[in-house]
Each structure stands twice: as structure tokens, then as C-alpha cells.
PQR file of N, CA, C, O and H, with PARSE charges and radii, in Angstrom:
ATOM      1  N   UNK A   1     -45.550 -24.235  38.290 -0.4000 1.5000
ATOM      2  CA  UNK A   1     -45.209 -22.854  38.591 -0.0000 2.0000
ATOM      3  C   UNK A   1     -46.393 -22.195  39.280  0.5500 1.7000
ATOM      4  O   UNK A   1     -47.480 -22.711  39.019 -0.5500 1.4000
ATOM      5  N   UNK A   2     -46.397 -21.188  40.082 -0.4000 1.5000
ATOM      6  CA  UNK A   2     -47.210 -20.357  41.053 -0.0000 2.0000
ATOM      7  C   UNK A   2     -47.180 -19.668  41.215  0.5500 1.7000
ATOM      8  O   UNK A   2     -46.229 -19.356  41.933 -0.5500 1.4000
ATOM      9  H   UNK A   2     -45.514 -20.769  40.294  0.4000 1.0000
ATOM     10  N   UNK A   3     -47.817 -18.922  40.929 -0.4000 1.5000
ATOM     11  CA  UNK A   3     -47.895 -17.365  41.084 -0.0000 2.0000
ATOM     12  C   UNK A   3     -47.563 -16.865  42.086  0.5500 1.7000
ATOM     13  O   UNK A   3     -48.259 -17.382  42.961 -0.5500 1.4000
ATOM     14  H   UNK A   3     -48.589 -19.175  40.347  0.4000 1.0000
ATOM     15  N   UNK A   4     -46.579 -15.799  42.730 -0.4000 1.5000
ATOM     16  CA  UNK A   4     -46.990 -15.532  44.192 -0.0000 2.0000
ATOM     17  C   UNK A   4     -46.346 -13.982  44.314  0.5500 1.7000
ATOM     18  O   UNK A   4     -45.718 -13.612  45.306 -0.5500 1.4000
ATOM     19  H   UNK A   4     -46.014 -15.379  42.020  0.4000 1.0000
ATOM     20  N   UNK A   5     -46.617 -13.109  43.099 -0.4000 1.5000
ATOM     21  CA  UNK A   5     -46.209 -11.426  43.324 -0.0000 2.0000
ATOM     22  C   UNK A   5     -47.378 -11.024  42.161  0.5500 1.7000
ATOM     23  O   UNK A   5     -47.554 -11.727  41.166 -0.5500 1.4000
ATOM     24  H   UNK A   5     -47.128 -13.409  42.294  0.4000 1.0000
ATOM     25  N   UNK A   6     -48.126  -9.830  42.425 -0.4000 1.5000
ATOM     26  CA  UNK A   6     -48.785  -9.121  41.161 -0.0000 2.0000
ATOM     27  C   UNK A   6     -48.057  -7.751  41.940  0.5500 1.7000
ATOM     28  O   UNK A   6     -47.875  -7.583  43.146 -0.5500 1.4000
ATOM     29  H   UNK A   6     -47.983  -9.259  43.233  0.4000 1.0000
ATOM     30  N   UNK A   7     -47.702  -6.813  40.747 -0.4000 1.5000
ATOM     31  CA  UNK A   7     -47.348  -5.487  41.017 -0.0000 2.0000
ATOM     32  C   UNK A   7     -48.358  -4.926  40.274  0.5500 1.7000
ATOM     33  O   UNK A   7     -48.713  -5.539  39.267 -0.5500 1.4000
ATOM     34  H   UNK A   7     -47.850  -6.949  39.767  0.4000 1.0000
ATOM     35  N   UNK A   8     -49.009  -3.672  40.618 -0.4000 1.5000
ATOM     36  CA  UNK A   8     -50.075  -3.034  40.184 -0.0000 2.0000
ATOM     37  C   UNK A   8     -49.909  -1.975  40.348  0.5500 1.7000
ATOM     38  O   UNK A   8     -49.720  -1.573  41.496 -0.5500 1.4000
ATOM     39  H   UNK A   8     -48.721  -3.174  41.436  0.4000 1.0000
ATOM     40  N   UNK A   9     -49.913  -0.776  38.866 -0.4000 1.5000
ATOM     41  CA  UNK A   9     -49.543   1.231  38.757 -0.0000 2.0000
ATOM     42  C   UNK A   9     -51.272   1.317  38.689  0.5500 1.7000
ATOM     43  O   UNK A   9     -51.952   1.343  37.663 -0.5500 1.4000
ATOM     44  H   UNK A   9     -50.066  -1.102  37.933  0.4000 1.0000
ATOM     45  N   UNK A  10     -51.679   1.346  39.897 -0.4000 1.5000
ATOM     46  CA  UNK A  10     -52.950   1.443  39.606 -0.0000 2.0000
ATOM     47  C   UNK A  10     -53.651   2.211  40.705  0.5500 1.7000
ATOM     48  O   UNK A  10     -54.792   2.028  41.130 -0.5500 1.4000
ATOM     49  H   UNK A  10     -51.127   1.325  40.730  0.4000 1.0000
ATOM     50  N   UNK A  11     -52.604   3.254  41.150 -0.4000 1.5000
ATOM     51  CA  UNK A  11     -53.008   4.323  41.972 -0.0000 2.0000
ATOM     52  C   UNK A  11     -52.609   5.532  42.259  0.5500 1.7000
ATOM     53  O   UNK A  11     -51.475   5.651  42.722 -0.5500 1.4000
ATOM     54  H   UNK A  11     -51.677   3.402  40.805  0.4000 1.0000
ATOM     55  N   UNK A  12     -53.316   6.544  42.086 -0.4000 1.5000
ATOM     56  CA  UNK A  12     -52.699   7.825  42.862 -0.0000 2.0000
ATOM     57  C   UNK A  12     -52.221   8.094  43.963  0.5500 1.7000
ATOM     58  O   UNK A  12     -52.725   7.418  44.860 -0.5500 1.4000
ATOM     59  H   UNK A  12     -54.238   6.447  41.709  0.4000 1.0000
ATOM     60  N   UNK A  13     -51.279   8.962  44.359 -0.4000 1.5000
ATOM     61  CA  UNK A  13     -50.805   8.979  45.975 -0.0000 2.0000
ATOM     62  C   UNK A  13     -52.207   9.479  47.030  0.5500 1.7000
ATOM     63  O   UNK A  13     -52.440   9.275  48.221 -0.5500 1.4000
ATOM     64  H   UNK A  13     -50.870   9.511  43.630  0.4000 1.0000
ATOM     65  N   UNK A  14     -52.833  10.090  46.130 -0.4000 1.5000
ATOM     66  CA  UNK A  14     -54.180  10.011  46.599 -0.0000 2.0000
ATOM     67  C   UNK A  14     -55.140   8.728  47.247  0.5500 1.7000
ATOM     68  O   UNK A  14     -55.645   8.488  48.343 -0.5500 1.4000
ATOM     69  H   UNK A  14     -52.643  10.256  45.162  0.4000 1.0000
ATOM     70  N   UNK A  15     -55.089   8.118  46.030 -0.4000 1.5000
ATOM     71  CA  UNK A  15     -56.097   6.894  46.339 -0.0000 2.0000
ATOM     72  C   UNK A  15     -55.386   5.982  46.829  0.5500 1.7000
ATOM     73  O   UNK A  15     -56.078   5.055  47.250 -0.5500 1.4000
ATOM     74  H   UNK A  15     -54.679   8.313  45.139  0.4000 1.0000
ATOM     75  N   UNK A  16     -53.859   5.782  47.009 -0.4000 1.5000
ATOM     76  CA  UNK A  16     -53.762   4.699  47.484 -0.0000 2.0000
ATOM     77  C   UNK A  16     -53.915   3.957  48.357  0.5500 1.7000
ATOM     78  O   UNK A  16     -54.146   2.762  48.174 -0.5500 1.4000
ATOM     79  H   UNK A  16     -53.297   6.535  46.666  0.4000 1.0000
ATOM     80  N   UNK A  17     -53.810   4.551  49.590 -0.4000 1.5000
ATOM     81  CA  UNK A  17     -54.285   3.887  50.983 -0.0000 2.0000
ATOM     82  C   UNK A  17     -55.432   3.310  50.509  0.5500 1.7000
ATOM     83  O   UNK A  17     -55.505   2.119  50.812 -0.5500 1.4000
ATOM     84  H   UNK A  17     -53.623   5.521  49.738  0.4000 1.0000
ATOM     85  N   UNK A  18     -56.410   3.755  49.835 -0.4000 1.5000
ATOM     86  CA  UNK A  18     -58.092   3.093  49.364 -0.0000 2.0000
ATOM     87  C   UNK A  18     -57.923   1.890  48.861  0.5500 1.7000
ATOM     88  O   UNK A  18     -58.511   0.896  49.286 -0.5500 1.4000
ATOM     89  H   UNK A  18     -56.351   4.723  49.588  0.4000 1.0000
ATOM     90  N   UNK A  19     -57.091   1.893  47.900 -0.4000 1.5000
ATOM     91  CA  UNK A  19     -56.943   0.651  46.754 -0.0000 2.0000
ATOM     92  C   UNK A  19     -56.299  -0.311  47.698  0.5500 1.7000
ATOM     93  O   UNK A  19     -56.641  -1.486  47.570 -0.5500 1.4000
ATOM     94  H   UNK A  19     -56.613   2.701  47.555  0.4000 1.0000
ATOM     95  N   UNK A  20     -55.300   0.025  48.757 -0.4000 1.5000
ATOM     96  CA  UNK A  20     -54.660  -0.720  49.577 -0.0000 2.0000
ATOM     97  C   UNK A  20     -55.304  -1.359  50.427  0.5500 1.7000
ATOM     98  O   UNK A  20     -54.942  -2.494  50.735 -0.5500 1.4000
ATOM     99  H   UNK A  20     -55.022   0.980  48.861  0.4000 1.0000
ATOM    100  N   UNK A  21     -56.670  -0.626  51.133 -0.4000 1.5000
ATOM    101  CA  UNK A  21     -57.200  -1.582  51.981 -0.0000 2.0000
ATOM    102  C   UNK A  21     -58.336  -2.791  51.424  0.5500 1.7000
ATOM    103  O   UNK A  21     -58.454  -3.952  51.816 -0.5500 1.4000
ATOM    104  H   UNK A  21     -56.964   0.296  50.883  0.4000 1.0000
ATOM    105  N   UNK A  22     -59.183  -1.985  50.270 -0.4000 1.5000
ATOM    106  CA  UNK A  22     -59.317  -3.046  48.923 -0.0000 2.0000
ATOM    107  C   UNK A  22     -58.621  -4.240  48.939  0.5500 1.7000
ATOM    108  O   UNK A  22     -59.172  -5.281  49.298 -0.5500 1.4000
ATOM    109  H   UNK A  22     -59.087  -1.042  49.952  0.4000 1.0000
ATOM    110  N   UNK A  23     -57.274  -4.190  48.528 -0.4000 1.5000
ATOM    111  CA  UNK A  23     -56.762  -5.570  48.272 -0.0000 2.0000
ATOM    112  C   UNK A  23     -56.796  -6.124  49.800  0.5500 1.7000
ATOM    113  O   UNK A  23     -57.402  -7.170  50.035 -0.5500 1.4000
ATOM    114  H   UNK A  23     -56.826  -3.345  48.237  0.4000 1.0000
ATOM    115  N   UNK A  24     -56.258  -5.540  50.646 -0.4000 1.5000
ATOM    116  CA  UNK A  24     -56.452  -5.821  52.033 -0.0000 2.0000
ATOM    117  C   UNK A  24     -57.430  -6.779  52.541  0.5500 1.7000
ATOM    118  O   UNK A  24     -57.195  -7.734  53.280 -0.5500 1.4000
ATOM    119  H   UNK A  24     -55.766  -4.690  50.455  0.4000 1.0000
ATOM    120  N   UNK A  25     -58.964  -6.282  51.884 -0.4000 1.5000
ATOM    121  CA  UNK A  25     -60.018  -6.818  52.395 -0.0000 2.0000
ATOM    122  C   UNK A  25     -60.505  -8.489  51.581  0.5500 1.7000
ATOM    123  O   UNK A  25     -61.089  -9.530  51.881 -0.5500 1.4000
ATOM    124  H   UNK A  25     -59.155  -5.506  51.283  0.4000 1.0000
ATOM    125  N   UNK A  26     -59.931  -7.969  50.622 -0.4000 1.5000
ATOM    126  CA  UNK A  26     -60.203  -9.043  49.134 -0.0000 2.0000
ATOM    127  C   UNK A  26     -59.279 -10.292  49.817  0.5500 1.7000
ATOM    128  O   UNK A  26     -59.780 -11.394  50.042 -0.5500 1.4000
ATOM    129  H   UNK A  26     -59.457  -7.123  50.379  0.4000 1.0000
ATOM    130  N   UNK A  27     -57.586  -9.910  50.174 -0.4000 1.5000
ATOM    131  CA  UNK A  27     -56.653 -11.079  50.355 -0.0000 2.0000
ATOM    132  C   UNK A  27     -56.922 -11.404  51.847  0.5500 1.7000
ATOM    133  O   UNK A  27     -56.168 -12.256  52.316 -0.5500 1.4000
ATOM    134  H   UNK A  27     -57.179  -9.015  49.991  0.4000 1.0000
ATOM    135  N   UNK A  28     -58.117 -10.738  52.912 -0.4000 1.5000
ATOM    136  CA  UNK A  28     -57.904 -11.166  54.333 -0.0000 2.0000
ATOM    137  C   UNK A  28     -57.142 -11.040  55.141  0.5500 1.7000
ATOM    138  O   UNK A  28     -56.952 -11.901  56.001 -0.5500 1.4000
ATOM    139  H   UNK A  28     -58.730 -10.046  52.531  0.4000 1.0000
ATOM    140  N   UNK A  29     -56.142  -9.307  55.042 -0.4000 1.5000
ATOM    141  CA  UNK A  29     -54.747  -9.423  55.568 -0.0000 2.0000
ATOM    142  C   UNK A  29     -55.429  -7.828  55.341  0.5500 1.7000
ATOM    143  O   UNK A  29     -56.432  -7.499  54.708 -0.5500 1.4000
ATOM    144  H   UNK A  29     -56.296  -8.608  54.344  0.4000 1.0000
ATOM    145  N   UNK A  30     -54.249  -6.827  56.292 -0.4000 1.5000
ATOM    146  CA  UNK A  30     -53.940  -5.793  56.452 -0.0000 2.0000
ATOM    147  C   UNK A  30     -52.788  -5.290  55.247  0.5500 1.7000
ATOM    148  O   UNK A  30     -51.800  -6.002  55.072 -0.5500 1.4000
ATOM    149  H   UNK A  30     -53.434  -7.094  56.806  0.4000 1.0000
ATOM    150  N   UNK A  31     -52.936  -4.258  54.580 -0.4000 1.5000
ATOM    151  CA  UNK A  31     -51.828  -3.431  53.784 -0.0000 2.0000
ATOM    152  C   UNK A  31     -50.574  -3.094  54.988  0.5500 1.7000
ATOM    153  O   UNK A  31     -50.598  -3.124  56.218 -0.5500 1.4000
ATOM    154  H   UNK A  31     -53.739  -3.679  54.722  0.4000 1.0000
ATOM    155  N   UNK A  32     -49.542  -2.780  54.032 -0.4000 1.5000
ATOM    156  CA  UNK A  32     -48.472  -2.539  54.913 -0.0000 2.0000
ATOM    157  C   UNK A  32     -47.670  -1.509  54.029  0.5500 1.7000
ATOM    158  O   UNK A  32     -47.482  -1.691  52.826 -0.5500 1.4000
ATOM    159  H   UNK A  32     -49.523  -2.755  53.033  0.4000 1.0000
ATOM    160  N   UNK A  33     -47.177  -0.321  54.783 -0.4000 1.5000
ATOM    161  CA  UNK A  33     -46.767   0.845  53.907 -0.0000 2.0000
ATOM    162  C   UNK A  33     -45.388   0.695  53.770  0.5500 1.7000
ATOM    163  O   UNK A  33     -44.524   0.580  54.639 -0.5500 1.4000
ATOM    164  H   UNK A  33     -47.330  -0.173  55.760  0.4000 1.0000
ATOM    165  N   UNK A  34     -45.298   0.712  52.452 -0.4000 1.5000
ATOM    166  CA  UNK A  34     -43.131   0.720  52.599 -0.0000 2.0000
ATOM    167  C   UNK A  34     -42.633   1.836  52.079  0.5500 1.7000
ATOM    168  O   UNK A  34     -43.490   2.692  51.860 -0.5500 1.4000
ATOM    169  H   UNK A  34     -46.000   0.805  51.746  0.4000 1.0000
ATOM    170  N   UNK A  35     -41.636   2.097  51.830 -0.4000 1.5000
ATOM    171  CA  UNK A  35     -40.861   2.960  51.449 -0.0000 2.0000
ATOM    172  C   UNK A  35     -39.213   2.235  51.513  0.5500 1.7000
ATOM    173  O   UNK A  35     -38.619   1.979  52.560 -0.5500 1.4000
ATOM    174  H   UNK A  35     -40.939   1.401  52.007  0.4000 1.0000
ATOM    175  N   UNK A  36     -38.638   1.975  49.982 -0.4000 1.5000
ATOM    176  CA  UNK A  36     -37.110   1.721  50.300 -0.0000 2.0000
ATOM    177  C   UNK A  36     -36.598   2.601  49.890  0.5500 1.7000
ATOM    178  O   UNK A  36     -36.935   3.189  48.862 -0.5500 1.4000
ATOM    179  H   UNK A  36     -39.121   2.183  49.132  0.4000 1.0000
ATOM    180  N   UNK A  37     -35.605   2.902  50.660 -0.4000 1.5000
ATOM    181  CA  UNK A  37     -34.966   4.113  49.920 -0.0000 2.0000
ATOM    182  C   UNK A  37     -34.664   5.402  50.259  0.5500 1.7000
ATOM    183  O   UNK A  37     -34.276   5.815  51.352 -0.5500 1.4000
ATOM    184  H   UNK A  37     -35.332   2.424  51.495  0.4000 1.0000
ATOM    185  N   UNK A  38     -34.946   6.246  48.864 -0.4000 1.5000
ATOM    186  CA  UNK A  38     -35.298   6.663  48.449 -0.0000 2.0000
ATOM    187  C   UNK A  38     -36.914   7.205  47.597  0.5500 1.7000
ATOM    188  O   UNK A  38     -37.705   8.147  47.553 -0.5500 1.4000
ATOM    189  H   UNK A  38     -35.262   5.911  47.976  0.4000 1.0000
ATOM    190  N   UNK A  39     -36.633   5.708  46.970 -0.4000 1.5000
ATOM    191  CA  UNK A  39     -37.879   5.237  46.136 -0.0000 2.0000
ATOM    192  C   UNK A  39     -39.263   6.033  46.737  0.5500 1.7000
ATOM    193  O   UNK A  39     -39.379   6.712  47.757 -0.5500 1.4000
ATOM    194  H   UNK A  39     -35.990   4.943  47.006  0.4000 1.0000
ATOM    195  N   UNK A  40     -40.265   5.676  45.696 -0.4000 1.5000
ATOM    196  CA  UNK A  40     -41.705   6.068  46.575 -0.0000 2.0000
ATOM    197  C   UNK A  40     -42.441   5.254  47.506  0.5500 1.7000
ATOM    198  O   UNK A  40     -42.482   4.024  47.513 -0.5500 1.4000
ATOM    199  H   UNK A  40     -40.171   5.124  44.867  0.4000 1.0000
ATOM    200  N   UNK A  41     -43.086   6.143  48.385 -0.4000 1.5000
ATOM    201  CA  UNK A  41     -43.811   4.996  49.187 -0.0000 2.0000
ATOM    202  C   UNK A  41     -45.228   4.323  48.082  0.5500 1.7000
ATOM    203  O   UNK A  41     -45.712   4.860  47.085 -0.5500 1.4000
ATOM    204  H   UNK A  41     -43.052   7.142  48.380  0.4000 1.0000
ATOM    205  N   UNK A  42     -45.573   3.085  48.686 -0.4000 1.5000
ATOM    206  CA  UNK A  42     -46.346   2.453  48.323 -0.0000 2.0000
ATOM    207  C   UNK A  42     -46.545   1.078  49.494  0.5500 1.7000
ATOM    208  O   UNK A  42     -45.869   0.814  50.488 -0.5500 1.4000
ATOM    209  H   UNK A  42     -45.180   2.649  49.496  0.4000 1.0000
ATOM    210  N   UNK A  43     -47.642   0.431  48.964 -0.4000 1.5000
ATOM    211  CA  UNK A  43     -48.347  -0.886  49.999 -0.0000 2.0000
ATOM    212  C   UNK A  43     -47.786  -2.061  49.290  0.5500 1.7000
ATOM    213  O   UNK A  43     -47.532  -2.305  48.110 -0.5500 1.4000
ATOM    214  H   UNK A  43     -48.191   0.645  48.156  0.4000 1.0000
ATOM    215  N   UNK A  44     -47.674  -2.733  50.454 -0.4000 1.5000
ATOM    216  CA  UNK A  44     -47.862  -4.318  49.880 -0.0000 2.0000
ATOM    217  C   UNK A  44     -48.779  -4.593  50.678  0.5500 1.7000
ATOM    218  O   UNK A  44     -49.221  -3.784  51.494 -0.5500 1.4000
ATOM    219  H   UNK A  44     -47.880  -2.535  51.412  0.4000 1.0000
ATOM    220  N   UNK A  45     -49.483  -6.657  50.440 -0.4000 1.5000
ATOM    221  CA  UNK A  45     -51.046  -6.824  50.604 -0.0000 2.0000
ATOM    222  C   UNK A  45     -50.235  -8.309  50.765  0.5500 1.7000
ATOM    223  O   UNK A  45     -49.589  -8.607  49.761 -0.5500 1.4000
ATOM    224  H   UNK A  45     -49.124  -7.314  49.777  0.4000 1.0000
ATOM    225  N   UNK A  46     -50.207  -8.787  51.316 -0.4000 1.5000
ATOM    226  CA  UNK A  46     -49.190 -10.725  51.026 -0.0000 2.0000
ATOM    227  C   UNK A  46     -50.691 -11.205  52.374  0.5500 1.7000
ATOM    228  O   UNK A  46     -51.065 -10.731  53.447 -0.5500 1.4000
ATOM    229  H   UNK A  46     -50.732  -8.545  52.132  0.4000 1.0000
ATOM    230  N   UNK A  47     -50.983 -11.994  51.771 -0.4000 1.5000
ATOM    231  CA  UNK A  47     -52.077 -13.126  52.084 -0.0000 2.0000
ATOM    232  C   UNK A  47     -51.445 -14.436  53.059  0.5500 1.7000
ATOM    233  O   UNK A  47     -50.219 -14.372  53.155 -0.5500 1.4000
ATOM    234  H   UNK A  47     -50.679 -12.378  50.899  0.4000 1.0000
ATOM    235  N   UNK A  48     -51.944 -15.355  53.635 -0.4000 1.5000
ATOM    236  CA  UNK A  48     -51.552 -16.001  54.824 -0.0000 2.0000
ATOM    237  C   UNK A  48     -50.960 -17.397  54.048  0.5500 1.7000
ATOM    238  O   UNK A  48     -50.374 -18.274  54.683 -0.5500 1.4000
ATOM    239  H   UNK A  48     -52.940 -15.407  53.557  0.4000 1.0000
ATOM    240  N   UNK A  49     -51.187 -17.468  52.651 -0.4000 1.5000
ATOM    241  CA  UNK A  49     -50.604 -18.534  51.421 -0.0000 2.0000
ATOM    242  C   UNK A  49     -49.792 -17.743  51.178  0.5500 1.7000
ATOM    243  O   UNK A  49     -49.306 -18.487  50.326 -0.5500 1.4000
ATOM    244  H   UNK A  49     -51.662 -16.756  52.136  0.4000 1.0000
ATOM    245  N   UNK A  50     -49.032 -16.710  51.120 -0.4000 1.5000
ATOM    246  CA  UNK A  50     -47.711 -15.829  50.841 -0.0000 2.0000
ATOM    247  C   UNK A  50     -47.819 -15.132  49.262  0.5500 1.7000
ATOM    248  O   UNK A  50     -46.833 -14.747  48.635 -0.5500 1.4000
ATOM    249  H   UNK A  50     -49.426 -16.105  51.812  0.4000 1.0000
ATOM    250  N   UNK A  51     -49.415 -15.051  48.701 -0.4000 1.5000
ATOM    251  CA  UNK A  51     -49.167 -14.479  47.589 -0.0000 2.0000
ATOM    252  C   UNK A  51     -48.813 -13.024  48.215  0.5500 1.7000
ATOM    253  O   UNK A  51     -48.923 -12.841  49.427 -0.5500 1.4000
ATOM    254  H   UNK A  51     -50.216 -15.364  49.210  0.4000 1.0000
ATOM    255  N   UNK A  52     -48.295 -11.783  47.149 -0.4000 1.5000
ATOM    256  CA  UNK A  52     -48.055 -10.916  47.571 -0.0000 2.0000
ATOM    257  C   UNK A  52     -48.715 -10.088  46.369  0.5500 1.7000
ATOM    258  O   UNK A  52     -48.609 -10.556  45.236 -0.5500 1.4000
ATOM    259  H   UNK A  52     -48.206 -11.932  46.164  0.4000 1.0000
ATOM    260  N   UNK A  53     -49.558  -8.580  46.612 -0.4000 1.5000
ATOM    261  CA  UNK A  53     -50.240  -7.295  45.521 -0.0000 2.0000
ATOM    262  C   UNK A  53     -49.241  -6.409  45.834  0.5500 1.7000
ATOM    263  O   UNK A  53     -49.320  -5.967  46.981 -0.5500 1.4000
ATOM    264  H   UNK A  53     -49.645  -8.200  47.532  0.4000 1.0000
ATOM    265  N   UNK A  54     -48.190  -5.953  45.073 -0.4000 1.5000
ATOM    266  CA  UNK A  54     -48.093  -4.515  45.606 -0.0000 2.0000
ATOM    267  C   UNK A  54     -48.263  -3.038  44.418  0.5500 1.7000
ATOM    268  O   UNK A  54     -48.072  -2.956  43.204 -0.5500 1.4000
ATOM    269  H   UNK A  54     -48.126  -6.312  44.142  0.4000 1.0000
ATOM    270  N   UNK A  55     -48.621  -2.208  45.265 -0.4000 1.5000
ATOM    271  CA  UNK A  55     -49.606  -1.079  44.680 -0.0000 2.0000
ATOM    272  C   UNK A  55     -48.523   0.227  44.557  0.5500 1.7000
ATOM    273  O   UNK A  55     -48.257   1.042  45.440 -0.5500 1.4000
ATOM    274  H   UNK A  55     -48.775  -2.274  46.251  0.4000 1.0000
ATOM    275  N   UNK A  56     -48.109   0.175  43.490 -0.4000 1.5000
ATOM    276  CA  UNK A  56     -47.477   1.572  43.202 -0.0000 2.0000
ATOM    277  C   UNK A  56     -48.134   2.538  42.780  0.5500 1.7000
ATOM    278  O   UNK A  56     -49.122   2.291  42.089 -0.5500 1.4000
ATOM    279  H   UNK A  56     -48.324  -0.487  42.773  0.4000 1.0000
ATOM    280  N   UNK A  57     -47.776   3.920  43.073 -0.4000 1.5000
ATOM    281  CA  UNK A  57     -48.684   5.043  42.359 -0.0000 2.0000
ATOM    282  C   UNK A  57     -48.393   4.916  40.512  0.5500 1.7000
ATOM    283  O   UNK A  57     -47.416   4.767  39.778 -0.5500 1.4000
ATOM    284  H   UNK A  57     -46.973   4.121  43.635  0.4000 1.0000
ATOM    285  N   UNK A  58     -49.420   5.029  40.403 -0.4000 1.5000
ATOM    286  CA  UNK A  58     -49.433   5.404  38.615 -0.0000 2.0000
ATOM    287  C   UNK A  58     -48.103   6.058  38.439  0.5500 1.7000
ATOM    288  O   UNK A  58     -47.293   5.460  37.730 -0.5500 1.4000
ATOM    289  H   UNK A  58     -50.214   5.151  40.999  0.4000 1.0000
ATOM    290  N   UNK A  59     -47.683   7.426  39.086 -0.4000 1.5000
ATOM    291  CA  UNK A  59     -46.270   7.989  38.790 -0.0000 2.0000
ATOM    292  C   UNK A  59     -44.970   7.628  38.847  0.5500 1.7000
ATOM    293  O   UNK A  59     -43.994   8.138  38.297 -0.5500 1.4000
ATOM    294  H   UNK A  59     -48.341   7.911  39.661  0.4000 1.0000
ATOM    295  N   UNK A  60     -45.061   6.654  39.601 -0.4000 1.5000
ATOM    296  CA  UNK A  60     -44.060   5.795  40.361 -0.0000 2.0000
ATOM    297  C   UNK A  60     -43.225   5.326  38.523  0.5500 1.7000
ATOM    298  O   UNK A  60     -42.254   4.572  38.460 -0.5500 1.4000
ATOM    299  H   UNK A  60     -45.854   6.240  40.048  0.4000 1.0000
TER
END
């Protein structure tokens, strides 16, 4: 088995772009802003091995 999603409430709508380019820099890849929906926006971070971070606001 392999890991290949971490979801993380580990940001304010404030900080997130920050924390986003963080993982960004850590996985060697650019953040990417989504929004489905409705829902809130937030980043995903997916690495060139296809793991994927994505960063919801704490409120979310």
C-alpha cells in the first residue's frame, strides 16, 4: 500500500497561499488553487510521483 493523498486543516484563508507555496517548495511543484463548487477555495501540491497535500482552511 502507498500513500498518495495527505489532507491538511492547517490554514487560515489568510495564510494559505503561504503554507501552499511551502508544500510547493518542499514537493518541487507549484500549488494549484481550486474551488469545487460551492465548497471553499483551497490548494492542492501533487509532486511529479503523483503524491498529492491538499490544504484546507482550518474553517473549512
Amino acid at each position: 500500500m502507498r500513500l498518495s493523498l495527505i489532507v491538511l486543516y492547517a490554514a487560515t484563508a489568510e495564510t494559505m497561499p503561504m503554507v501552499a507555496r511551502f508544500y510547493g517548495a518542499a514537493l518541487g511543484t507549484e500549488p494549484v488553487a481550486e474551488r469545487h463548487g460551492e465548497g471553499p477555495q483551497h490548494f492542492s501540491v501533487t509532486d511529479p510521483a503523483g503524491n498529492t497535500v491538499v490544504l484546507l482552511g482550518s474553517s473549512a
